[in-house]
mmCIF file of C-alpha atoms in Angstrom:
data_model
loop_
_atom_site.group_PDB
_atom_site.id
_atom_site.type_symbol
_atom_site.label_atom_id
_atom_site.label_comp_id
_atom_site.label_asym_id
_atom_site.label_seq_id
_atom_site.Cartn_x
_atom_site.Cartn_y
_atom_site.Cartn_z
ATOM 1 C CA MET A 1364 -10.532 13.076 -24.315
ATOM 2 C CA GLU A 1365 -12.247 15.689 -22.750
ATOM 3 C CA ASN A 1366 -13.551 17.054 -26.218
ATOM 4 C CA ARG A 1367 -16.013 13.915 -25.346
ATOM 5 C CA ASN A 1368 -17.398 15.054 -22.449
ATOM 6 C CA ASN A 1369 -19.092 18.110 -20.920
ATOM 7 C CA VAL A 1370 -17.158 17.225 -17.677
ATOM 8 C CA THR A 1371 -13.680 19.459 -16.596
ATOM 9 C CA GLU A 1372 -13.793 19.167 -13.013
ATOM 10 C CA PHE A 1373 -15.217 16.784 -10.636
ATOM 11 C CA ILE A 1374 -16.162 17.571 -7.466
ATOM 12 C CA LEU A 1375 -15.464 15.225 -4.045
ATOM 13 C CA LEU A 1376 -17.660 15.033 -1.435
ATOM 14 C CA GLY A 1377 -15.143 13.602 0.903
ATOM 15 C CA LEU A 1378 -15.360 12.205 4.329
ATOM 16 C CA SER A 1379 -18.447 14.604 5.834
ATOM 17 C CA LYS A 1380 -20.813 17.416 5.371
ATOM 18 C CA ASN A 1381 -20.477 19.068 9.285
ATOM 19 C CA LYS A 1382 -17.405 21.173 10.425
ATOM 20 C CA ARG A 1383 -16.623 20.461 13.466
ATOM 21 C CA VAL A 1384 -16.153 16.604 12.162
ATOM 22 C CA GLN A 1385 -13.877 17.934 8.698
ATOM 23 C CA ILE A 1386 -11.864 20.031 11.810
ATOM 24 C CA LEU A 1387 -11.368 16.587 13.878
ATOM 25 C CA CYS A 1388 -10.659 14.325 10.610
ATOM 26 C CA PHE A 1389 -8.355 16.708 9.318
ATOM 27 C CA LEU A 1390 -6.147 16.677 12.763
ATOM 28 C CA PHE A 1391 -6.386 12.999 13.073
ATOM 29 C CA PHE A 1392 -5.028 12.567 9.567
ATOM 30 C CA LEU A 1393 -2.153 14.973 9.681
ATOM 31 C CA LEU A 1394 -1.378 12.712 13.265
ATOM 32 C CA CYS A 1395 -0.902 9.701 10.816
ATOM 33 C CA TYR A 1396 0.422 11.708 7.671
ATOM 34 C CA LEU A 1397 3.468 12.943 9.828
ATOM 35 C CA ALA A 1398 3.571 9.214 11.442
ATOM 36 C CA ILE A 1399 3.835 7.638 8.462
ATOM 37 C CA TRP A 1400 6.334 9.820 7.453
ATOM 38 C CA LEU A 1401 8.365 9.649 10.386
ATOM 39 C CA GLY A 1402 7.781 5.966 10.913
ATOM 40 C CA ASN A 1403 9.121 4.994 7.836
ATOM 41 C CA LEU A 1404 12.293 7.477 6.540
ATOM 42 C CA ILE A 1405 13.026 5.632 9.844
ATOM 43 C CA ILE A 1406 12.405 2.321 8.365
ATOM 44 C CA MET A 1407 14.266 3.919 5.522
ATOM 45 C CA ALA A 1408 17.298 4.744 6.837
ATOM 46 C CA SER A 1409 17.829 2.349 9.662
ATOM 47 C CA ILE A 1410 17.741 -0.159 6.691
ATOM 48 C CA THR A 1411 20.426 1.562 4.489
ATOM 49 C CA CYS A 1412 22.331 2.739 6.807
ATOM 50 C CA SER A 1413 23.279 -0.663 8.277
ATOM 51 C CA GLN A 1414 23.799 -4.179 7.396
ATOM 52 C CA LEU A 1415 20.413 -5.208 6.994
ATOM 53 C CA ILE A 1416 20.244 -3.832 3.519
ATOM 54 C CA ASN A 1417 22.743 -6.720 2.379
ATOM 55 C CA GLN A 1418 19.716 -9.216 3.906
ATOM 56 C CA PRO A 1419 16.573 -9.423 1.298
ATOM 57 C CA MET A 1420 14.028 -9.066 3.426
ATOM 58 C CA TYR A 1421 14.871 -6.352 5.154
ATOM 59 C CA PHE A 1422 15.697 -4.959 1.351
ATOM 60 C CA PHE A 1423 11.931 -5.727 0.797
ATOM 61 C CA LEU A 1424 10.954 -3.639 3.164
ATOM 62 C CA ASN A 1425 12.928 -0.615 2.358
ATOM 63 C CA TYR A 1426 10.950 -0.744 -0.730
ATOM 64 C CA LEU A 1427 8.035 -1.515 0.586
ATOM 65 C CA ALA A 1428 9.016 1.692 3.143
ATOM 66 C CA LEU A 1429 8.492 3.709 0.201
ATOM 67 C CA SER A 1430 6.175 2.146 -1.554
ATOM 68 C CA ASP A 1431 3.891 3.134 1.309
ATOM 69 C CA LEU A 1432 5.192 7.389 1.404
ATOM 70 C CA LEU A 1433 4.465 7.390 -2.436
ATOM 71 C CA TYR A 1434 1.268 5.481 -2.450
ATOM 72 C CA THR A 1435 -0.365 7.815 0.959
ATOM 73 C CA SER A 1436 0.620 11.079 -0.766
ATOM 74 C CA THR A 1437 -1.399 10.233 -3.608
ATOM 75 C CA VAL A 1438 -4.754 11.035 -1.823
ATOM 76 C CA THR A 1439 -3.904 12.472 2.281
ATOM 77 C CA PRO A 1440 -2.620 15.310 0.983
ATOM 78 C CA LYS A 1441 -5.258 16.353 -1.089
ATOM 79 C CA LEU A 1442 -7.992 14.908 1.909
ATOM 80 C CA MET A 1443 -6.658 17.086 4.099
ATOM 81 C CA THR A 1444 -6.629 20.473 2.008
ATOM 82 C CA ASP A 1445 -10.666 19.102 1.198
ATOM 83 C CA LEU A 1446 -10.958 19.278 4.827
ATOM 84 C CA LEU A 1447 -10.598 22.529 5.308
ATOM 85 C CA THR A 1448 -11.726 24.431 2.033
ATOM 86 C CA GLU A 1449 -15.220 24.329 0.614
ATOM 87 C CA ASN A 1450 -14.639 24.570 -2.833
ATOM 88 C CA LYS A 1451 -14.004 20.748 -3.088
ATOM 89 C CA VAL A 1452 -13.071 20.516 -7.132
ATOM 90 C CA ILE A 1453 -10.071 18.533 -8.960
ATOM 91 C CA SER A 1454 -9.654 18.913 -12.001
ATOM 92 C CA TYR A 1455 -10.541 15.865 -15.252
ATOM 93 C CA LYS A 1456 -6.715 15.490 -15.707
ATOM 94 C CA ASN A 1457 -6.094 15.566 -11.724
ATOM 95 C CA CYS A 1458 -8.834 13.079 -11.290
ATOM 96 C CA MET A 1459 -7.600 10.751 -14.123
ATOM 97 C CA THR A 1460 -3.623 11.316 -12.428
ATOM 98 C CA GLN A 1461 -5.025 10.024 -9.173
ATOM 99 C CA LEU A 1462 -6.386 7.247 -10.396
ATOM 100 C CA PHE A 1463 -3.422 6.060 -12.075
ATOM 101 C CA THR A 1464 -0.522 6.812 -9.770
ATOM 102 C CA THR A 1465 -3.096 5.470 -6.469
ATOM 103 C CA HIS A 1466 -2.907 2.158 -7.994
ATOM 104 C CA PHE A 1467 0.037 2.103 -9.689
ATOM 105 C CA PHE A 1468 1.273 2.834 -5.928
ATOM 106 C CA GLY A 1469 -0.960 0.604 -4.551
ATOM 107 C CA GLY A 1470 0.011 -1.959 -7.110
ATOM 108 C CA VAL A 1471 3.678 -1.866 -6.444
ATOM 109 C CA GLU A 1472 2.673 -2.534 -2.465
ATOM 110 C CA VAL A 1473 1.440 -5.440 -3.337
ATOM 111 C CA PHE A 1474 3.500 -7.154 -5.683
ATOM 112 C CA ILE A 1475 6.386 -6.117 -2.651
ATOM 113 C CA ILE A 1476 4.513 -7.720 -0.084
ATOM 114 C CA THR A 1477 4.166 -11.012 -2.443
ATOM 115 C CA GLY A 1478 7.962 -10.298 -2.986
ATOM 116 C CA MET A 1479 8.326 -10.346 0.830
ATOM 117 C CA ALA A 1480 5.800 -13.356 1.179
ATOM 118 C CA TYR A 1481 8.303 -16.071 -1.433
ATOM 119 C CA ASP A 1482 11.542 -14.613 0.970
ATOM 120 C CA ARG A 1483 10.066 -15.769 3.784
ATOM 121 C CA TYR A 1484 9.121 -19.013 2.096
ATOM 122 C CA VAL A 1485 12.767 -19.913 0.923
ATOM 123 C CA ALA A 1486 14.137 -18.946 4.652
ATOM 124 C CA ILE A 1487 11.873 -21.025 5.945
ATOM 125 C CA CYS A 1488 10.882 -24.054 3.656
ATOM 126 C CA LYS A 1489 14.395 -24.406 1.250
ATOM 127 C CA PRO A 1490 17.257 -22.724 3.636
ATOM 128 C CA LEU A 1491 19.324 -24.343 2.342
ATOM 129 C CA HIS A 1492 18.975 -22.948 -1.175
ATOM 130 C CA TYR A 1493 18.696 -19.876 0.427
ATOM 131 C CA ALA A 1494 21.631 -17.888 -0.782
ATOM 132 C CA ILE A 1495 21.653 -18.954 -4.349
ATOM 133 C CA LEU A 1496 17.329 -18.764 -4.801
ATOM 134 C CA MET A 1497 17.418 -14.900 -2.778
ATOM 135 C CA ASN A 1498 20.731 -13.402 -4.651
ATOM 136 C CA ARG A 1499 20.324 -10.008 -4.870
ATOM 137 C CA GLN A 1500 19.829 -10.179 -8.317
ATOM 138 C CA ARG A 1501 16.564 -12.413 -7.760
ATOM 139 C CA CYS A 1502 15.977 -9.576 -5.181
ATOM 140 C CA ASN A 1503 16.389 -6.768 -7.692
ATOM 141 C CA SER A 1504 14.703 -8.518 -10.555
ATOM 142 C CA ILE A 1505 11.357 -9.142 -7.958
ATOM 143 C CA LEU A 1506 11.567 -5.422 -7.470
ATOM 144 C CA ARG A 1507 11.819 -4.536 -11.017
ATOM 145 C CA ALA A 1508 8.448 -7.150 -11.527
ATOM 146 C CA SER A 1509 6.520 -5.674 -8.923
ATOM 147 C CA CYS A 1510 6.888 -1.933 -10.938
ATOM 148 C CA ALA A 1511 6.039 -3.725 -14.118
ATOM 149 C CA GLY A 1512 2.384 -5.258 -12.337
ATOM 150 C CA GLY A 1513 1.360 -2.051 -10.540
ATOM 151 C CA PHE A 1514 2.067 -0.570 -13.656
ATOM 152 C CA LEU A 1515 -0.045 -2.528 -16.246
ATOM 153 C CA HIS A 1516 -2.854 -3.027 -13.076
ATOM 154 C CA SER A 1517 -3.254 0.202 -13.104
ATOM 155 C CA LEU A 1518 -2.873 1.558 -16.856
ATOM 156 C CA GLY A 1519 -5.600 -1.148 -16.580
ATOM 157 C CA LEU A 1520 -7.513 0.737 -14.706
ATOM 158 C CA PHE A 1521 -6.984 3.953 -16.282
ATOM 159 C CA LEU A 1522 -7.874 2.932 -20.181
ATOM 160 C CA LEU A 1523 -11.214 1.705 -18.751
ATOM 161 C CA THR A 1524 -11.445 5.283 -16.862
ATOM 162 C CA ILE A 1525 -10.388 7.058 -19.518
ATOM 163 C CA PHE A 1526 -12.558 7.102 -22.393
ATOM 164 C CA LEU A 1527 -15.353 7.200 -20.427
ATOM 165 C CA PRO A 1528 -18.123 10.347 -21.188
ATOM 166 C CA PHE A 1529 -19.318 11.950 -18.500
ATOM 167 C CA CYS A 1530 -21.917 14.595 -19.179
ATOM 168 C CA GLY A 1531 -22.978 15.597 -15.217
ATOM 169 C CA PRO A 1532 -23.334 14.973 -12.669
ATOM 170 C CA ASN A 1533 -19.902 15.382 -11.456
ATOM 171 C CA GLU A 1534 -20.210 15.237 -7.104
ATOM 172 C CA ILE A 1535 -17.847 11.953 -6.613
ATOM 173 C CA ASP A 1536 -18.997 10.308 -3.064
ATOM 174 C CA HIS A 1537 -15.403 9.548 -2.358
ATOM 175 C CA TYR A 1538 -12.654 11.891 -0.654
ATOM 176 C CA PHE A 1539 -10.474 10.978 -3.887
ATOM 177 C CA CYS A 1540 -10.851 9.374 -7.779
ATOM 178 C CA ASP A 1541 -11.195 5.819 -7.088
ATOM 179 C CA VAL A 1542 -12.337 4.130 -10.617
ATOM 180 C CA TYR A 1543 -16.010 2.137 -8.569
ATOM 181 C CA PRO A 1544 -16.800 5.938 -8.265
ATOM 182 C CA LEU A 1545 -16.005 7.241 -11.812
ATOM 183 C CA LEU A 1546 -17.963 4.315 -12.869
ATOM 184 C CA LYS A 1547 -20.899 5.552 -11.650
ATOM 185 C CA LEU A 1548 -20.857 9.383 -12.981
ATOM 186 C CA ALA A 1549 -20.266 8.090 -16.499
ATOM 187 C CA CYS A 1550 -22.953 7.840 -19.651
ATOM 188 C CA ILE A 1551 -22.404 4.884 -20.428
ATOM 189 C CA ASP A 1552 -23.902 1.772 -19.348
ATOM 190 C CA THR A 1553 -20.668 0.174 -17.412
ATOM 191 C CA HIS A 1554 -22.192 -2.811 -16.639
ATOM 192 C CA LYS A 1555 -19.415 -4.914 -18.330
ATOM 193 C CA ILE A 1556 -16.555 -2.675 -17.827
ATOM 194 C CA GLY A 1557 -17.384 -3.117 -13.797
ATOM 195 C CA PHE A 1558 -16.240 -7.017 -15.040
ATOM 196 C CA LEU A 1559 -13.382 -6.047 -15.959
ATOM 197 C CA VAL A 1560 -12.895 -3.918 -12.992
ATOM 198 C CA ILE A 1561 -13.523 -6.999 -10.664
ATOM 199 C CA ALA A 1562 -10.380 -9.041 -12.603
ATOM 200 C CA ASN A 1563 -8.622 -6.278 -12.858
ATOM 201 C CA SER A 1564 -8.403 -5.672 -8.485
ATOM 202 C CA GLY A 1565 -10.697 -8.036 -6.813
ATOM 203 C CA LEU A 1566 -10.177 -11.322 -8.031
ATOM 204 C CA MET A 1567 -6.269 -10.236 -8.239
ATOM 205 C CA GLY A 1568 -6.006 -9.475 -4.748
ATOM 206 C CA LEU A 1569 -8.158 -12.685 -3.530
ATOM 207 C CA VAL A 1570 -5.850 -14.807 -5.690
ATOM 208 C CA ILE A 1571 -2.837 -13.168 -4.081
ATOM 209 C CA PHE A 1572 -4.395 -13.553 -0.977
ATOM 210 C CA VAL A 1573 -4.995 -16.792 -0.978
ATOM 211 C CA VAL A 1574 -1.751 -17.650 -2.136
ATOM 212 C CA LEU A 1575 -0.027 -15.207 0.626
ATOM 213 C CA MET A 1576 -1.773 -17.102 3.159
ATOM 214 C CA ALA A 1577 -1.567 -20.134 1.593
ATOM 215 C CA SER A 1578 2.353 -19.914 1.591
ATOM 216 C CA TYR A 1579 3.011 -18.458 5.252
ATOM 217 C CA PHE A 1580 0.515 -21.875 6.335
ATOM 218 C CA MET A 1581 3.760 -23.903 4.791
ATOM 219 C CA ILE A 1582 5.904 -21.797 6.941
ATOM 220 C CA LEU A 1583 4.155 -22.562 9.880
ATOM 221 C CA TYR A 1584 3.952 -25.968 9.143
ATOM 222 C CA ASN A 1585 7.603 -26.585 8.095
ATOM 223 C CA VAL A 1586 8.813 -24.291 11.376
ATOM 224 C CA ARG A 1587 7.364 -27.396 13.586
ATOM 225 C CA ALA A 1588 10.892 -28.556 13.015
ATOM 226 C CA TYR A 1589 12.895 -25.957 14.104
ATOM 227 C CA SER A 1590 14.344 -25.862 17.427
ATOM 228 C CA ALA A 1591 12.883 -23.175 19.716
ATOM 229 C CA GLU A 1592 14.342 -19.949 20.060
ATOM 230 C CA ASN A 1593 14.120 -20.463 15.285
ATOM 231 C CA ARG A 1594 11.014 -20.916 15.447
ATOM 232 C CA HIS A 1595 10.129 -17.853 18.115
ATOM 233 C CA LYS A 1596 11.919 -16.131 15.142
ATOM 234 C CA ALA A 1597 10.999 -17.684 12.777
ATOM 235 C CA LEU A 1598 6.896 -16.812 13.994
ATOM 236 C CA SER A 1599 7.541 -13.598 15.299
ATOM 237 C CA THR A 1600 8.696 -12.626 11.327
ATOM 238 C CA CYS A 1601 6.277 -14.712 10.557
ATOM 239 C CA SER A 1602 3.279 -13.100 12.243
ATOM 240 C CA SER A 1603 3.952 -9.466 11.337
ATOM 241 C CA HIS A 1604 3.605 -10.154 7.486
ATOM 242 C CA ILE A 1605 0.840 -11.820 7.787
ATOM 243 C CA THR A 1606 -0.729 -8.854 10.042
ATOM 244 C CA VAL A 1607 -0.181 -6.180 7.256
ATOM 245 C CA VAL A 1608 -1.577 -9.028 4.509
ATOM 246 C CA ILE A 1609 -4.937 -9.625 6.191
ATOM 247 C CA LEU A 1610 -4.996 -5.304 7.144
ATOM 248 C CA PHE A 1611 -3.815 -4.468 3.280
ATOM 249 C CA PHE A 1612 -5.944 -6.753 1.742
ATOM 250 C CA ALA A 1613 -9.096 -8.050 3.568
ATOM 251 C CA PRO A 1614 -10.763 -4.430 2.514
ATOM 252 C CA VAL A 1615 -8.970 -4.315 -0.788
ATOM 253 C CA ILE A 1616 -10.959 -7.550 -2.061
ATOM 254 C CA PHE A 1617 -14.448 -6.169 0.627
ATOM 255 C CA VAL A 1618 -14.382 -2.841 -2.178
ATOM 256 C CA TYR A 1619 -13.254 -4.396 -5.753
ATOM 257 C CA ILE A 1620 -14.135 -8.320 -5.079
ATOM 258 C CA ARG A 1621 -17.747 -6.787 -5.644
ATOM 259 C CA PRO A 1622 -20.141 -5.594 -8.913
ATOM 260 C CA ALA A 1623 -19.352 -1.259 -10.356
ATOM 261 C CA THR A 1624 -21.467 -0.141 -6.857
ATOM 262 C CA THR A 1625 -20.910 2.348 -4.171
ATOM 263 C CA LEU A 1626 -21.512 1.242 -0.171
ATOM 264 C CA PRO A 1627 -21.288 4.378 2.669
ATOM 265 C CA GLU A 1628 -18.453 2.267 4.414
ATOM 266 C CA ASP A 1629 -16.199 2.171 0.875
ATOM 267 C CA LYS A 1630 -14.888 5.273 2.367
ATOM 268 C CA VAL A 1631 -14.310 3.529 6.041
ATOM 269 C CA PHE A 1632 -12.616 0.421 4.409
ATOM 270 C CA THR A 1633 -9.792 2.609 2.032
ATOM 271 C CA LEU A 1634 -8.915 4.562 4.688
ATOM 272 C CA PHE A 1635 -7.623 1.388 6.040
ATOM 273 C CA TYR A 1636 -5.151 0.257 2.764
ATOM 274 C CA THR A 1637 -4.397 4.213 1.607
ATOM 275 C CA ILE A 1638 -3.832 5.762 4.863
ATOM 276 C CA ILE A 1639 -3.510 3.889 8.243
ATOM 277 C CA VAL A 1640 -1.719 0.713 7.099
ATOM 278 C CA PRO A 1641 0.551 1.881 5.771
ATOM 279 C CA MET A 1642 1.028 4.296 9.813
ATOM 280 C CA LEU A 1643 0.954 0.113 11.393
ATOM 281 C CA ASN A 1644 3.782 -1.127 9.045
ATOM 282 C CA PRO A 1645 6.303 0.852 10.348
ATOM 283 C CA LEU A 1646 5.645 -0.386 14.039
ATOM 284 C CA ILE A 1647 4.670 -3.801 12.748
ATOM 285 C CA TYR A 1648 8.006 -4.906 11.261
ATOM 286 C CA THR A 1649 9.977 -3.156 14.290
ATOM 287 C CA LEU A 1650 7.716 -4.109 17.322
ATOM 288 C CA ARG A 1651 8.520 -7.314 17.253
ATOM 289 C CA ASN A 1652 11.949 -7.492 15.333
ATOM 290 C CA THR A 1653 14.923 -7.859 17.027
ATOM 291 C CA GLU A 1654 17.524 -6.997 14.162
ATOM 292 C CA MET A 1655 15.095 -4.401 13.241
ATOM 293 C CA LYS A 1656 15.048 -2.495 16.766
ATOM 294 C CA ASN A 1657 19.277 -2.675 17.447
ATOM 295 C CA ALA A 1658 19.549 -1.329 13.670
ATOM 296 C CA ILE A 1659 17.444 1.246 14.740
ATOM 297 C CA ARG A 1660 19.575 2.086 18.296
ATOM 298 C CA LYS A 1661 22.306 1.797 15.936
ATOM 299 C CA VAL A 1662 21.910 4.508 13.338
ATOM 300 C CA TRP A 1663 19.556 6.810 15.619
ATOM 301 C CA CYS A 1664 21.229 6.125 18.388
ATOM 302 C CA THR A 1665 24.814 7.184 18.103
ATOM 303 C CA GLU A 1666 26.502 10.633 17.946
ATOM 304 C CA ARG A 1667 28.700 9.207 14.673
ATOM 305 C CA PHE A 1668 24.952 9.467 12.982
ATOM 306 C CA TRP A 1669 24.288 13.388 14.278
ATOM 307 C CA LYS A 1670 27.968 14.196 13.586
ATOM 308 C CA GLY A 1671 28.060 12.200 9.871
ATOM 309 C CA LYS A 1672 30.992 10.368 10.370
ATOM 310 C CA PRO A 1673 30.891 6.572 9.512
ATOM 311 C CA MET A 1674 29.943 4.598 11.452
ATOM 312 C CA ILE A 1675 32.456 1.312 11.954
#
């Protein structure tokens, strides 16, 4: 593949050329990355080591936390390294690998969020059939479908990019290898390919966002008949989900729904769904969730956990 190219490596221009800004950004993203690992590991351990793992919503939340860790780890370590070095170079192979893995884990996350919305819809709108519709076999099937969907999404973008000839220049105006900045460097007309990217990423994101919001509106409509206590619990759960959906999908749609062009604002919007949302997810899903907070207290605030004794 590289024989078709004059370019064997790319230079990532990053977020800023100002050294002071780079140092401040490094410290900020270091704190974000540590918070992402700490928060999501706490979520995963609290769910896995408690009875919550048997509930479909927390089953999906456990894997959402895992996908958050993997997703942000495809971007953040390289970003932080480049903020401290003058030589912000990435090889052609590593660039293509980053493109594939970033969109794979991002796609998996999108479909897991969709699975969580389906779970809430069934729980609130079809409560009598919930145990049958959302059994463990169905949950595992949704998880496998999420991985398959992420793989197909990422493979499509990878195949659109891997066969492009790059003749120079080799400077990517971004902090990681993404499809639009790479299309900008290709030696051929990428106008038609840009529309395929819109179909693969932009339209897919928009359609899923509309479906998710419609499902939550149906949920909000149905909870009117609930008691005040159950209505408050349902609204608290759904408000957390809606917050995540908006924070994640709004920047994705902004970046990928338009033709193959790059804007200075793209870097800021991309930071939201690659770093900021994975950092906020643990807070969003625990602050208003009594079950999650109780599980965290039970797992992390007992001597049994630290002594390695089985919990009763």
